[in-house]
Coordinates of C-alpha atoms in Angstrom, one line a residue:
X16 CA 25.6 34.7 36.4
X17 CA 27.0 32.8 39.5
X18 CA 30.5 33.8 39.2
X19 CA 33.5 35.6 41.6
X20 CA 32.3 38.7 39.1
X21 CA 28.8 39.4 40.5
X22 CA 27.7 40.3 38.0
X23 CA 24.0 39.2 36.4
X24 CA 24.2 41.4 33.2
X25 CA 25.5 39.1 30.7
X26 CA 27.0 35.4 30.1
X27 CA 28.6 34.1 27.0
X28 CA 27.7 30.6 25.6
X29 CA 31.9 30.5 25.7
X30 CA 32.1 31.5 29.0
X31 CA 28.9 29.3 30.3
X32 CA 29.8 26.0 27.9
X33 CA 33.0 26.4 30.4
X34 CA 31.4 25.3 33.3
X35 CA 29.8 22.2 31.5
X36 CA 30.8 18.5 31.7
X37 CA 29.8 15.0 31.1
X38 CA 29.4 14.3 34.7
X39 CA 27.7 17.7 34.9
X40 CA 25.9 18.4 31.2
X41 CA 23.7 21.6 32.8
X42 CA 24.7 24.9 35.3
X43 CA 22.2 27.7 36.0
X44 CA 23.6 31.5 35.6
X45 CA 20.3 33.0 36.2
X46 CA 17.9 32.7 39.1
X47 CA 14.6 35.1 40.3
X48 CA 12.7 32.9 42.5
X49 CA 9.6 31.1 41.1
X50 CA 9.6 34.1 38.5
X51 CA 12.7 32.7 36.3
X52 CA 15.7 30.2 36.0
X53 CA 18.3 30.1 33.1
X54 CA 20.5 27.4 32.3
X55 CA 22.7 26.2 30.0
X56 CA 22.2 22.3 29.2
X57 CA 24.4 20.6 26.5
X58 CA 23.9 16.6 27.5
X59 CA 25.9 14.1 26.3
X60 CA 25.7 10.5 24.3
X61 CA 21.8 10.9 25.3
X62 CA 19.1 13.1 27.2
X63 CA 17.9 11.7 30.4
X64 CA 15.9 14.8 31.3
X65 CA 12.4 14.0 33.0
X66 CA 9.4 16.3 32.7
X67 CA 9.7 19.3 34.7
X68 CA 7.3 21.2 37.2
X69 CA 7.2 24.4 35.6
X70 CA 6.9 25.6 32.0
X71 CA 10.4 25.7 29.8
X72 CA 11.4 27.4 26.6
X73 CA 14.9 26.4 25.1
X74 CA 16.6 28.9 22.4
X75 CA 19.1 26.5 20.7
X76 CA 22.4 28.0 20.9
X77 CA 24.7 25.3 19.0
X78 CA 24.3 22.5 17.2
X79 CA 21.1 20.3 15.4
X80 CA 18.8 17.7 16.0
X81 CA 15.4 15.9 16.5
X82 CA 13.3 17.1 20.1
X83 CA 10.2 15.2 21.1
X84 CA 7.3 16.6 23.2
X85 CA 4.9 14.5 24.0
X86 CA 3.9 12.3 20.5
X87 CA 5.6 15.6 18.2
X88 CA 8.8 15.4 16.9
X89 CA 10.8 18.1 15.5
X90 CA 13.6 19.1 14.2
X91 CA 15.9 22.2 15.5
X92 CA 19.0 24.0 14.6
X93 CA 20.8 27.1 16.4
X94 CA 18.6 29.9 17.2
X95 CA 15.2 27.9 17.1
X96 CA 13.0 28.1 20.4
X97 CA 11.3 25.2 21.5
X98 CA 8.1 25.5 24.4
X99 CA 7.3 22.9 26.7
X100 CA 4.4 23.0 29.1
X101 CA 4.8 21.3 32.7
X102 CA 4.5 17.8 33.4
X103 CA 5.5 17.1 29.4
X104 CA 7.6 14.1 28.5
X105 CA 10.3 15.8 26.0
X106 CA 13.6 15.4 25.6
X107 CA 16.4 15.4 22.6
X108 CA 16.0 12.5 20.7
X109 CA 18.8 13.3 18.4
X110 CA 21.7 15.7 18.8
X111 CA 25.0 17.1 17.1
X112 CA 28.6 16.9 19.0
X113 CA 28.2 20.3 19.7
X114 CA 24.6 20.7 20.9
X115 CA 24.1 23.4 23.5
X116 CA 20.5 25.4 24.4
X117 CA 19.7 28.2 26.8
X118 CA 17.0 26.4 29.4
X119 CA 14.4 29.5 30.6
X120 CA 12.2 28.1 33.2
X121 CA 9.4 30.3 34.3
X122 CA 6.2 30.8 36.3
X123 CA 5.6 28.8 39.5
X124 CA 5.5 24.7 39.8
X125 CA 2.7 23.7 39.3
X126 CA 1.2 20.3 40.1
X127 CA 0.6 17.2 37.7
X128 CA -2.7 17.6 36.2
X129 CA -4.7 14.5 37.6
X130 CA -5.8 12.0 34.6

């Protein structure tokens, strides 16, 4: 957790949803170089996320909705883990007020497949 604390041990989704705005719907708490990043993401009116460089799970922490990757939709509600593979189009098609999910990014970036 990046707070005055210094401590990495443990983070509340009270304490983290804190740190979360409009104008800034994500913060990371958790970083280990290529190995791991944690985030908390909760976006707002719609999801403008693009597909990322490295693998992602989300663990739904609040809330409900649809989540598209690639041509699948689901739907999700709290405590639900989604996977994404690199380079994915996903996103949130649908979301409830309160909508919040863990982001875990892992492994190293790797490169956009060529097609």
């Amino acid at each position: 957790m990046d707070d005055d604390s210094g401590s990495d041990i443990q983070v509340s989704l009270a304490q983290a949803a804190a740190h979360l705005s409009a104008a800034k719907p994500f913060k990371t708490f958790f970083e280990q170089g290529d190995a791991i990043t944690v985030e908390l993401y909760a976006p707002v009116g719609t999801d403008k996320q693009q597909p990322h460089e490295r693998d992602e799970l989300y663990v739904i922490a609040s809330g409900h909705g649809t989540f598209s990757r690639g041509g699948e939709i689901v739907t999700f509600g709290p405590g639900d883990l989604l996977y994404v593979p690199a380079h994915v189009p996903h996103r949130f098609e649908t979301f409830s007020d309160e909508f919040k999910t863990w982001v875990i990014f892992y492994g190293p970036k790797r490169t956009r497949p060529v097609t």
